[in-house]
Amino acid sequence: MFPSRSVRSARTASAALQQRVRRPNLLKRLATAEEIVPQFKSGDYIGWSGRPAALADHVENNNLQDDPATKLQFNLFVGASTGPEVEDRWAKLDMIKFRAPHQVGKEVSKGINAGRIDFADKHLSMFPQDLTYGVNYALKKKHGEPKKHLDWAIVEATSITEDGQIVPGASVGATPEILQSAEKIIIEVNTSIPSFEGLHDINQSFLPPHRQPYLITSPSQRIGEQSIQIDLDRVVAVIEADRPDNTGGNAPETEESRAIAKHLIEFLQDEVTAGRMPKNLLPLQSGIGNVANSIIGGLAEGPFQNVQVWTEVLQDTFLQFLDSGKLDFATATSNWESYKDRLLLRSQQVANSPEIIRRLGVIAMNTPLEVDIYAHANSTCALGSRMLNGLGGSGDFLRNAKLSIMHTPSSRPTKTDPHGISCIVPFATHIDHTEHDLDVVVTEQGLADLRGLSPRQRAPVIINKCAHPVYRDLLLEYYDRSLHECLARGAGHEPHMLRNAFKMQTHMMEHGTMRIAGWD
């Protein structure tokens, strides 16, 4: 039985859509995005894994944001980042009131930092479960069905099975939990990309005390279904989409990123030689960016065979790694269709599960904004205040991995100084990952193995191995003076001069460089 709010359509489905939607009665709910738009109300809670451009078209074409009486703003819940061509447009039109969790759009970031968008950052392993709990995000939601914490789920599918289950595309993210939590469902069937049927391993979420363990002991092990079960009575419309994925280009490799990769691969070789790691390593997790690309590219050309991957996002260099024959299997939350026998796409709650990361002994590799001399790391807030993208899954992996590695250039340029920002600082202005989470810090200058070291042992190692030469003496002086002062007053465990702790960062804000003349 159709819900009263569903669209009953006399439209004729394209041949491609008929082939993809194998549940014929769902084709009776075929609609255009424009036909659905009037059902959305300002303040609605929307979860998406698709790219709903029609709502922005409607707002822009009718100048709705110019009048407070017609202005539309929404609360958005996205499993991870979505297509920038959609979400950045929403942000530019001031259509986003609240956003959770991780995001990558420049306009979204501008809106957050200008105070127009409230942003709730969260570990990606926790976001899907919190969405099903409801209380974490829906306390202020006073409308709609009380037990459904989202008004809408707008999800991308590459096909729909005979029993009405959704086969997602290249990104799973929190799609199962978004569908589970939504009062109304819109399915965008994307016929411009291949069907990803057979690539997924999907698990449903249960509420405590009924949650179950994820019994995974290797990246290739299946424990779930190949598609997502949904409540068909909640399907309002099926929309045909014909847009290719827009994942953006990879950051190019640099001389610095290749040097970081070289240090790291040599370190892993030493671990194998010392008997602390098997010859094929342990499952790898890699973040995004040019350093991550260099590392994966280096591994494809390196000495390790039969490597496995347990990660969130597979960048294009993983294709090179797969094609090299040295990568046996990969599991992730996103990417690609043409490696079905060697790839599984899982939901965020599984791919980022601390339980599984710890059991598999994952080697986690991620990039921070800054690391301080005691190995506290900032991944999110530039100068302690300006949000960039969000925490993502880095905390899930770094806290639970067998080897937790952070890689970064030792310095970054400003407008006036090619080494204006030191990525090794006395004190991180914001801390996402504590000293208790990190084992290794590596820059193009060298690699600091911090395992088993006390804070006073860590600081000289990080400075001497990882800091850029233009900052090395300055940082050593900071540490030596801090140690002298703190020991004198019986506070020498993790020495700091608080009057100087952020002097490099404040100097950069005022003068465009962290190169200070000296310490107070």
Short mmCIF file of C-alpha atoms in Angstrom, two decimals:
data_model
loop_
_atom_site.label_atom_id
_atom_site.label_comp_id
_atom_site.label_asym_id
_atom_site.label_seq_id
_atom_site.Cartn_x
_atom_site.Cartn_y
_atom_site.Cartn_z
CA MET A 1 0.00 0.00 0.00
CA PHE A 2 1.38 3.41 -0.99
CA PRO A 3 1.70 6.05 1.72
CA SER A 4 -0.58 9.02 1.04
CA ARG A 5 2.40 11.28 0.45
CA SER A 6 3.97 9.07 -2.25
CA VAL A 7 4.00 10.04 -5.90
CA ARG A 8 1.87 7.85 -8.15
CA SER A 9 3.25 8.27 -11.60
CA ALA A 10 2.01 7.61 -15.10
CA ARG A 11 5.53 8.25 -16.34
CA THR A 12 7.25 5.67 -18.48
CA ALA A 13 10.53 4.46 -17.10
CA SER A 14 13.53 4.44 -19.40
CA ALA A 15 14.83 1.09 -20.57
CA ALA A 16 17.90 1.55 -18.39
CA LEU A 17 15.77 2.25 -15.32
CA GLN A 18 13.49 -0.72 -15.98
CA GLN A 19 16.58 -2.92 -16.10
CA ARG A 20 17.87 -1.56 -12.80
CA VAL A 21 14.57 -1.55 -10.84
CA ARG A 22 13.56 -5.20 -10.60
CA ARG A 23 10.67 -4.52 -8.23
CA PRO A 24 8.02 -3.40 -10.82
CA ASN A 25 5.57 -1.74 -8.41
CA LEU A 26 8.29 0.73 -7.37
CA LEU A 27 8.24 2.08 -10.92
CA LYS A 28 4.69 3.28 -10.16
CA ARG A 29 6.33 5.78 -7.81
CA LEU A 30 8.57 7.18 -10.53
CA ALA A 31 8.82 10.96 -10.28
CA THR A 32 11.02 13.86 -11.16
CA ALA A 33 12.88 15.66 -8.42
CA GLU A 34 10.88 18.80 -9.21
CA GLU A 35 7.63 17.00 -8.38
CA ILE A 36 8.93 16.09 -4.91
CA VAL A 37 10.33 19.49 -3.92
CA PRO A 38 7.02 21.00 -2.64
CA GLN A 39 6.84 18.32 0.07
CA PHE A 40 9.99 19.64 1.80
CA LYS A 41 9.55 22.12 4.64
CA SER A 42 12.04 24.45 6.27
CA GLY A 43 13.55 22.82 9.33
CA ASP A 44 13.24 19.27 7.97
CA TYR A 45 15.85 16.71 9.02
CA ILE A 46 17.40 15.18 5.90
CA GLY A 47 19.80 12.27 5.59
CA TRP A 48 21.36 11.76 2.22
CA SER A 49 23.79 9.70 0.24
CA GLY A 50 22.65 11.07 -3.10
CA ARG A 51 22.98 14.49 -4.73
CA PRO A 52 19.62 16.28 -4.49
CA ALA A 53 20.18 19.24 -6.80
CA ALA A 54 16.50 19.94 -7.51
CA LEU A 55 15.85 21.49 -4.10
CA ALA A 56 18.59 24.08 -4.70
CA ASP A 57 17.19 24.72 -8.20
CA HIS A 58 13.75 25.37 -6.69
CA VAL A 59 15.14 27.73 -4.05
CA GLU A 60 17.29 29.67 -6.51
CA ASN A 61 14.74 29.91 -9.33
CA ASN A 62 12.07 31.24 -6.99
CA ASN A 63 14.32 33.55 -4.95
CA LEU A 64 13.03 31.92 -1.76
CA GLN A 65 15.99 32.91 0.41
CA ASP A 66 15.42 36.65 -0.05
CA ASP A 67 12.24 36.59 2.04
CA PRO A 68 12.29 35.31 5.65
CA ALA A 69 8.75 34.03 5.13
CA THR A 70 9.79 31.70 2.30
CA LYS A 71 13.39 30.94 3.27
CA LEU A 72 14.22 27.24 3.45
CA GLN A 73 16.90 25.83 5.76
CA PHE A 74 17.50 22.19 6.61
CA ASN A 75 19.30 19.96 9.07
CA LEU A 76 21.64 17.69 7.08
CA PHE A 77 23.01 14.32 8.12
CA VAL A 78 25.46 12.79 5.67
CA GLY A 79 27.46 9.61 6.23
CA ALA A 80 30.59 11.42 5.11
CA SER A 81 31.28 14.06 2.49
CA THR A 82 28.88 14.38 -0.43
CA GLY A 83 29.33 15.80 -3.90
CA PRO A 84 30.66 19.37 -3.55
CA GLU A 85 28.63 20.50 -6.55
CA VAL A 86 25.47 19.92 -4.48
CA GLU A 87 26.35 20.64 -0.86
CA ASP A 88 28.47 23.70 -1.59
CA ARG A 89 25.58 25.09 -3.59
CA TRP A 90 23.23 24.48 -0.64
CA ALA A 91 25.68 26.28 1.63
CA LYS A 92 26.06 29.21 -0.77
CA LEU A 93 22.28 29.58 -0.87
CA ASP A 94 22.18 29.47 2.97
CA MET A 95 20.03 26.33 2.91
CA ILE A 96 21.97 24.47 5.64
CA LYS A 97 21.05 25.20 9.24
CA PHE A 98 22.82 22.21 10.85
CA ARG A 99 25.31 19.69 9.51
CA ALA A 100 26.80 16.42 10.81
CA PRO A 101 29.41 14.98 10.60
CA HIS A 102 32.52 15.20 8.28
CA GLN A 103 32.35 17.54 5.24
CA VAL A 104 34.76 18.72 2.55
CA GLY A 105 33.01 21.58 0.76
CA LYS A 106 34.68 24.99 0.78
CA GLU A 107 31.35 26.82 0.98
CA VAL A 108 30.19 24.54 3.80
CA SER A 109 33.38 25.29 5.72
CA LYS A 110 32.86 29.02 5.12
CA GLY A 111 29.32 28.77 6.44
CA ILE A 112 30.48 26.92 9.55
CA ASN A 113 33.21 29.41 10.34
CA ALA A 114 30.97 32.42 9.60
CA GLY A 115 28.49 31.11 12.17
CA ARG A 116 25.68 30.42 9.67
CA ILE A 117 25.91 26.61 9.94
CA ASP A 118 25.99 24.67 13.19
CA PHE A 119 28.38 21.75 12.72
CA ALA A 120 28.53 18.70 15.02
CA ASP A 121 31.72 16.77 14.40
CA LYS A 122 31.87 13.11 15.39
CA HIS A 123 33.93 9.96 14.98
CA LEU A 124 32.54 8.26 11.87
CA SER A 125 32.16 4.95 13.71
CA MET A 126 29.82 6.66 16.18
CA PHE A 127 27.70 8.80 13.85
CA PRO A 128 25.56 5.97 12.39
CA GLN A 129 24.75 4.47 15.80
CA ASP A 130 23.97 7.93 17.22
CA LEU A 131 21.63 8.52 14.30
CA THR A 132 19.63 5.41 15.22
CA TYR A 133 19.61 6.41 18.91
CA GLY A 134 17.90 9.63 17.86
CA VAL A 135 18.40 11.49 21.12
CA ASN A 136 21.84 12.65 20.02
CA TYR A 137 20.60 14.65 17.04
CA ALA A 138 16.80 14.84 17.21
CA LEU A 139 16.21 16.38 20.64
CA LYS A 140 14.96 19.60 19.02
CA LYS A 141 12.85 17.82 16.40
CA LYS A 142 9.24 18.34 17.45
CA HIS A 143 7.46 17.42 14.21
CA GLY A 144 6.86 14.23 12.28
CA GLU A 145 6.90 10.64 13.48
CA PRO A 146 8.54 10.52 16.95
CA LYS A 147 10.40 7.25 16.38
CA LYS A 148 11.81 8.34 13.03
CA HIS A 149 14.56 10.84 13.71
CA LEU A 150 14.87 12.01 10.09
CA ASP A 151 12.08 13.40 7.95
CA TRP A 152 13.76 12.32 4.73
CA ALA A 153 16.31 9.90 3.38
CA ILE A 154 17.58 10.72 -0.10
CA VAL A 155 19.80 7.83 -1.14
CA GLU A 156 21.59 6.79 -4.28
CA ALA A 157 21.11 3.28 -5.64
CA THR A 158 22.63 1.58 -8.65
CA SER A 159 19.81 -0.99 -8.69
CA ILE A 160 16.82 -2.27 -6.71
CA THR A 161 16.38 -6.02 -6.26
CA GLU A 162 13.25 -8.13 -6.80
CA ASP A 163 12.38 -7.89 -3.10
CA GLY A 164 12.92 -4.13 -3.01
CA GLN A 165 16.36 -4.00 -1.45
CA ILE A 166 18.70 -1.15 -2.42
CA VAL A 167 22.08 -1.79 -4.02
CA PRO A 168 24.17 1.32 -3.21
CA GLY A 169 26.81 2.84 -5.42
CA ALA A 170 30.49 3.46 -4.77
CA SER A 171 29.86 4.94 -1.33
CA VAL A 172 27.95 3.21 1.48
CA GLY A 173 28.77 5.43 4.45
CA ALA A 174 25.83 5.63 6.86
CA THR A 175 23.21 4.80 4.21
CA PRO A 176 21.75 1.79 6.12
CA GLU A 177 21.21 3.88 9.27
CA ILE A 178 19.88 6.86 7.33
CA LEU A 179 17.27 4.59 5.71
CA GLN A 180 16.47 3.00 9.06
CA SER A 181 15.92 6.41 10.69
CA ALA A 182 13.86 8.16 8.00
CA GLU A 183 10.11 8.71 7.84
CA LYS A 184 10.10 9.19 4.04
CA ILE A 185 12.51 7.70 1.50
CA ILE A 186 13.47 8.95 -1.94
CA ILE A 187 15.59 6.58 -4.03
CA GLU A 188 17.78 8.06 -6.75
CA VAL A 189 18.64 5.25 -9.15
CA ASN A 190 21.78 6.34 -10.98
CA THR A 191 21.79 4.72 -14.41
CA SER A 192 24.92 6.56 -15.59
CA ILE A 193 27.21 4.31 -13.53
CA PRO A 194 27.37 0.50 -13.53
CA SER A 195 25.39 -1.54 -11.04
CA PHE A 196 27.54 -2.31 -8.02
CA GLU A 197 25.60 -5.46 -7.19
CA GLY A 198 27.81 -8.01 -5.47
CA LEU A 199 30.34 -5.49 -4.19
CA HIS A 200 28.76 -4.73 -0.83
CA ASP A 201 28.66 -6.33 2.59
CA ILE A 202 25.85 -4.61 4.50
CA ASN A 203 24.85 -4.97 8.13
CA GLN A 204 21.75 -3.60 9.79
CA SER A 205 22.03 -1.66 13.05
CA PHE A 206 20.36 -2.75 16.27
CA LEU A 207 19.80 -0.78 19.45
CA PRO A 208 21.33 -1.83 22.78
CA PRO A 209 20.91 -4.29 24.42
CA HIS A 210 20.37 -6.17 21.15
CA ARG A 211 23.51 -5.17 19.27
CA GLN A 212 25.64 -8.00 17.92
CA PRO A 213 29.42 -8.39 17.49
CA TYR A 214 30.95 -8.05 14.03
CA LEU A 215 32.63 -11.43 13.60
CA ILE A 216 35.24 -10.39 11.07
CA THR A 217 38.77 -11.79 11.26
CA SER A 218 40.05 -10.83 7.79
CA PRO A 219 39.26 -8.01 5.32
CA SER A 220 37.78 -10.45 2.78
CA GLN A 221 35.27 -12.00 5.17
CA ARG A 222 31.57 -11.41 4.50
CA ILE A 223 29.12 -11.20 7.40
CA GLY A 224 26.21 -9.26 5.89
CA GLU A 225 23.99 -8.86 2.84
CA GLN A 226 24.77 -7.55 -0.64
CA SER A 227 22.01 -4.93 -0.46
CA ILE A 228 20.09 -2.81 2.07
CA GLN A 229 16.67 -3.80 3.37
CA ILE A 230 14.14 -0.97 3.51
CA ASP A 231 10.52 -0.42 4.54
CA LEU A 232 8.88 -0.15 1.12
CA ASP A 233 5.85 1.62 2.60
CA ARG A 234 8.10 4.59 3.33
CA VAL A 235 9.28 5.01 -0.27
CA VAL A 236 7.80 8.28 -1.50
CA ALA A 237 9.42 8.35 -4.92
CA VAL A 238 11.92 6.73 -7.26
CA ILE A 239 13.92 9.19 -9.32
CA GLU A 240 16.18 8.38 -12.24
CA ALA A 241 19.55 10.10 -11.98
CA ASP A 242 22.11 10.15 -14.77
CA ARG A 243 25.06 11.96 -13.21
CA PRO A 244 28.49 10.33 -13.03
CA ASP A 245 30.32 10.32 -9.71
CA ASN A 246 32.19 13.52 -8.95
CA THR A 247 34.92 12.48 -6.55
CA GLY A 248 37.33 15.31 -7.36
CA GLY A 249 40.94 15.02 -8.37
CA ASN A 250 43.68 13.66 -6.18
CA ALA A 251 46.23 16.06 -4.74
CA PRO A 252 49.43 15.67 -6.77
CA GLU A 253 52.46 13.98 -5.26
CA THR A 254 55.35 16.20 -4.26
CA GLU A 255 59.01 15.70 -3.44
CA GLU A 256 58.05 15.99 0.24
CA SER A 257 55.26 13.39 0.02
CA ARG A 258 57.57 10.93 -1.74
CA ALA A 259 60.22 11.44 0.96
CA ILE A 260 57.63 10.76 3.67
CA ALA A 261 56.58 7.59 1.86
CA LYS A 262 60.21 6.47 1.63
CA HIS A 263 60.77 6.91 5.38
CA LEU A 264 57.58 5.02 6.16
CA ILE A 265 58.23 2.09 3.84
CA GLU A 266 61.75 1.71 5.25
CA PHE A 267 60.25 1.69 8.76
CA LEU A 268 57.78 -1.06 7.79
CA GLN A 269 60.60 -3.09 6.26
CA ASP A 270 62.51 -2.80 9.54
CA GLU A 271 59.44 -3.99 11.44
CA VAL A 272 59.26 -7.09 9.23
CA THR A 273 63.00 -7.75 9.61
CA ALA A 274 62.71 -7.44 13.40
CA GLY A 275 59.86 -9.97 13.42
CA ARG A 276 57.28 -7.49 14.72
CA MET A 277 55.26 -7.63 11.52
CA PRO A 278 54.45 -10.44 9.05
CA LYS A 279 56.03 -10.28 5.59
CA ASN A 280 52.75 -9.14 4.05
CA LEU A 281 52.33 -6.55 6.84
CA LEU A 282 48.95 -6.19 8.56
CA PRO A 283 45.84 -4.62 6.98
CA LEU A 284 46.47 -1.01 5.97
CA GLN A 285 44.30 2.03 6.51
CA SER A 286 45.16 5.16 4.59
CA GLY A 287 43.65 8.61 4.72
CA ILE A 288 43.36 10.95 1.73
CA GLY A 289 45.74 13.46 0.16
CA ASN A 290 49.06 13.52 -1.66
CA VAL A 291 51.04 11.90 1.15
CA ALA A 292 48.62 8.99 1.31
CA ASN A 293 48.84 8.65 -2.47
CA SER A 294 52.63 8.59 -2.33
CA ILE A 295 52.61 5.91 0.36
CA ILE A 296 50.22 3.64 -1.51
CA GLY A 297 52.12 4.23 -4.75
CA GLY A 298 55.35 3.40 -2.97
CA LEU A 299 53.88 0.19 -1.57
CA ALA A 300 52.80 -0.83 -5.08
CA GLU A 301 56.46 -0.59 -6.12
CA GLY A 302 57.79 -1.91 -2.79
CA PRO A 303 58.84 -5.31 -1.49
CA PHE A 304 55.63 -6.39 0.26
CA GLN A 305 53.44 -9.10 -1.30
CA ASN A 306 49.86 -10.23 -0.58
CA VAL A 307 49.01 -7.00 1.26
CA GLN A 308 45.45 -6.40 2.51
CA VAL A 309 43.60 -3.16 3.18
CA TRP A 310 40.94 -2.24 5.74
CA THR A 311 40.11 1.42 5.22
CA GLU A 312 37.40 4.01 4.59
CA VAL A 313 38.19 5.54 1.20
CA LEU A 314 40.18 4.02 -1.63
CA GLN A 315 41.96 6.65 -3.73
CA ASP A 316 43.00 6.05 -7.32
CA THR A 317 46.49 4.91 -6.36
CA PHE A 318 44.90 1.81 -4.88
CA LEU A 319 44.11 0.80 -8.46
CA GLN A 320 47.82 0.82 -9.18
CA PHE A 321 48.34 -1.23 -6.03
CA LEU A 322 45.66 -3.75 -7.05
CA ASP A 323 47.00 -3.95 -10.59
CA SER A 324 50.54 -4.55 -9.31
CA GLY A 325 49.40 -7.91 -7.92
CA LYS A 326 50.80 -7.01 -4.49
CA LEU A 327 47.44 -6.04 -2.95
CA ASP A 328 45.32 -9.13 -2.35
CA PHE A 329 42.14 -7.61 -0.95
CA ALA A 330 40.63 -4.29 0.14
CA THR A 331 37.62 -3.35 2.20
CA ALA A 332 36.33 0.24 2.35
CA THR A 333 33.23 2.43 2.50
CA SER A 334 33.72 3.69 -1.07
CA ASN A 335 34.98 2.93 -4.61
CA TRP A 336 35.20 0.87 -7.36
CA GLU A 337 33.11 -1.48 -9.47
CA SER A 338 35.67 -3.34 -11.58
CA TYR A 339 37.45 -5.31 -8.83
CA LYS A 340 34.57 -7.39 -7.50
CA ASP A 341 36.67 -10.40 -6.55
CA ARG A 342 39.14 -8.33 -4.53
CA LEU A 343 37.04 -5.59 -3.00
CA LEU A 344 34.19 -5.20 -0.51
CA LEU A 345 32.32 -1.98 0.25
CA ARG A 346 30.95 -1.85 3.79
CA SER A 347 28.97 0.58 5.90
CA GLN A 348 30.75 3.14 8.06
CA GLN A 349 29.73 1.47 11.28
CA VAL A 350 31.60 -1.69 10.23
CA ALA A 351 34.55 -0.22 8.28
CA ASN A 352 35.31 2.18 11.15
CA SER A 353 34.49 -0.24 13.95
CA PRO A 354 37.07 -0.03 16.78
CA GLU A 355 36.32 -3.68 17.55
CA ILE A 356 37.43 -4.82 14.09
CA ILE A 357 40.33 -2.37 13.73
CA ARG A 358 41.84 -3.66 16.96
CA ARG A 359 41.23 -7.33 16.13
CA LEU A 360 42.84 -7.08 12.68
CA GLY A 361 45.84 -5.14 13.98
CA VAL A 362 45.42 -2.41 11.37
CA ILE A 363 48.31 -0.12 10.41
CA ALA A 364 46.63 3.33 10.44
CA MET A 365 48.12 6.26 8.49
CA ASN A 366 46.56 9.74 8.56
CA THR A 367 47.53 13.39 7.99
CA PRO A 368 47.15 16.08 10.70
CA LEU A 369 47.26 19.88 10.55
CA GLU A 370 49.85 19.98 13.30
CA VAL A 371 51.54 17.72 15.85
CA ASP A 372 53.08 19.06 19.02
CA ILE A 373 56.36 18.01 20.59
CA TYR A 374 54.60 15.49 22.86
CA ALA A 375 52.57 13.90 20.00
CA HIS A 376 49.18 15.49 20.48
CA ALA A 377 47.66 16.00 17.02
CA ASN A 378 45.20 18.48 15.56
CA SER A 379 43.26 17.21 12.53
CA THR A 380 40.39 19.68 12.33
CA CYS A 381 40.74 23.26 13.58
CA ALA A 382 43.36 25.56 12.07
CA LEU A 383 44.80 27.84 14.76
CA GLY A 384 42.45 26.19 17.21
CA SER A 385 39.29 27.82 15.81
CA ARG A 386 38.76 27.54 12.05
CA MET A 387 37.10 24.27 11.12
CA LEU A 388 38.40 22.68 7.94
CA ASN A 389 36.66 19.36 7.23
CA GLY A 390 36.13 17.43 10.42
CA LEU A 391 37.53 14.46 12.28
CA GLY A 392 36.31 11.80 9.87
CA GLY A 393 37.46 8.31 10.78
CA SER A 394 41.01 9.17 11.80
CA GLY A 395 40.24 8.86 15.51
CA ASP A 396 38.56 5.48 15.05
CA PHE A 397 41.71 4.11 13.45
CA LEU A 398 44.47 5.90 15.35
CA ARG A 399 43.17 4.98 18.79
CA ASN A 400 42.63 1.32 17.95
CA ALA A 401 45.29 0.40 15.39
CA LYS A 402 48.31 -1.78 16.12
CA LEU A 403 50.47 0.95 14.56
CA SER A 404 49.11 4.51 14.64
CA ILE A 405 51.03 6.74 12.23
CA MET A 406 50.64 10.44 11.44
CA HIS A 407 52.42 11.81 8.39
CA THR A 408 52.74 15.47 7.47
CA PRO A 409 55.12 17.87 5.76
CA SER A 410 57.36 19.48 8.38
CA SER A 411 56.27 22.94 7.20
CA ARG A 412 53.74 24.60 4.91
CA PRO A 413 53.96 27.90 3.02
CA THR A 414 52.19 31.15 3.82
CA LYS A 415 51.82 34.12 1.46
CA THR A 416 55.07 35.63 2.70
CA ASP A 417 57.19 32.67 3.77
CA PRO A 418 57.74 29.30 2.02
CA HIS A 419 58.13 27.74 5.48
CA GLY A 420 55.75 30.07 7.30
CA ILE A 421 53.87 27.31 9.15
CA SER A 422 55.65 24.68 11.19
CA CYS A 423 53.60 21.49 11.41
CA ILE A 424 55.60 20.55 14.51
CA VAL A 425 54.67 22.99 17.28
CA PRO A 426 55.22 23.35 21.03
CA PHE A 427 51.54 22.87 21.83
CA ALA A 428 48.73 21.91 19.43
CA THR A 429 46.04 24.61 19.34
CA HIS A 430 43.33 21.94 19.20
CA ILE A 431 43.71 18.26 20.11
CA ASP A 432 41.79 15.54 18.28
CA HIS A 433 44.29 12.72 18.97
CA THR A 434 46.16 12.58 22.25
CA GLU A 435 49.72 11.49 22.95
CA HIS A 436 48.24 8.16 24.06
CA ASP A 437 46.99 7.42 20.52
CA LEU A 438 50.08 7.91 18.34
CA ASP A 439 53.01 5.55 17.78
CA VAL A 440 54.85 7.19 14.89
CA VAL A 441 55.20 10.71 13.49
CA VAL A 442 56.86 11.10 10.10
CA THR A 443 57.72 14.10 7.92
CA GLU A 444 60.02 14.48 4.93
CA GLN A 445 62.78 15.18 7.48
CA GLY A 446 62.56 11.78 9.13
CA LEU A 447 60.54 9.35 11.23
CA ALA A 448 60.04 9.43 15.02
CA ASP A 449 59.22 6.05 16.58
CA LEU A 450 57.52 7.00 19.85
CA ARG A 451 56.52 3.58 21.11
CA GLY A 452 57.26 3.13 24.79
CA LEU A 453 58.69 6.63 25.26
CA SER A 454 57.80 9.03 28.07
CA PRO A 455 56.81 12.61 27.19
CA ARG A 456 60.31 13.90 28.06
CA GLN A 457 61.82 11.23 25.81
CA ARG A 458 59.37 11.90 22.96
CA ALA A 459 59.92 15.65 22.61
CA PRO A 460 63.61 15.63 21.54
CA VAL A 461 62.96 12.70 19.18
CA ILE A 462 60.06 14.45 17.43
CA ILE A 463 61.96 17.75 17.16
CA ASN A 464 65.22 16.23 15.89
CA LYS A 465 63.62 13.72 13.53
CA CYS A 466 60.58 15.59 12.21
CA ALA A 467 60.84 19.39 12.58
CA HIS A 468 61.97 21.52 9.66
CA PRO A 469 65.55 22.85 10.09
CA VAL A 470 64.36 26.47 10.22
CA TYR A 471 62.33 25.63 13.38
CA ARG A 472 64.41 22.86 14.95
CA ASP A 473 66.64 24.98 17.20
CA LEU A 474 63.72 27.15 18.22
CA LEU A 475 61.70 24.11 19.30
CA LEU A 476 64.64 22.58 21.13
CA GLU A 477 65.12 25.83 23.03
CA TYR A 478 61.42 25.84 23.95
CA TYR A 479 61.70 22.29 25.29
CA ASP A 480 64.97 22.89 27.19
CA ARG A 481 63.67 26.03 28.87
CA SER A 482 60.33 24.39 29.67
CA LEU A 483 62.11 21.40 31.19
CA HIS A 484 64.35 23.61 33.34
CA GLU A 485 61.46 25.73 34.63
CA CYS A 486 59.06 22.84 35.26
CA LEU A 487 61.61 20.64 37.03
CA ALA A 488 62.43 23.58 39.31
CA ARG A 489 58.81 23.75 40.47
CA GLY A 490 58.21 19.99 40.58
CA ALA A 491 56.06 19.81 37.44
CA GLY A 492 58.38 18.09 34.99
CA HIS A 493 56.31 15.25 33.52
CA GLU A 494 55.31 17.11 30.33
CA PRO A 495 57.10 20.46 30.49
CA HIS A 496 55.55 23.63 29.01
CA MET A 497 56.00 27.39 29.28
CA LEU A 498 52.35 28.38 29.05
CA ARG A 499 53.26 32.03 28.38
CA ASN A 500 55.03 30.84 25.21
CA ALA A 501 53.04 27.73 24.30
CA PHE A 502 51.13 29.36 21.40
CA LYS A 503 53.59 32.13 20.57
CA MET A 504 54.47 30.63 17.18
CA GLN A 505 50.79 30.43 16.18
CA THR A 506 49.90 33.95 17.37
CA HIS A 507 52.97 35.33 15.60
CA MET A 508 51.81 33.69 12.39
CA MET A 509 48.37 35.27 12.72
CA GLU A 510 49.96 38.72 13.15
CA HIS A 511 52.98 38.47 10.83
CA GLY A 512 52.31 35.65 8.36
CA THR A 513 55.04 33.34 9.69
CA MET A 514 55.80 31.22 12.74
CA ARG A 515 59.47 32.24 12.68
CA ILE A 516 59.74 34.14 15.94
CA ALA A 517 62.85 35.91 17.22
CA GLY A 518 62.84 33.99 20.50
CA TRP A 519 60.91 33.04 23.61
CA ASP A 520 59.74 35.34 26.40
#
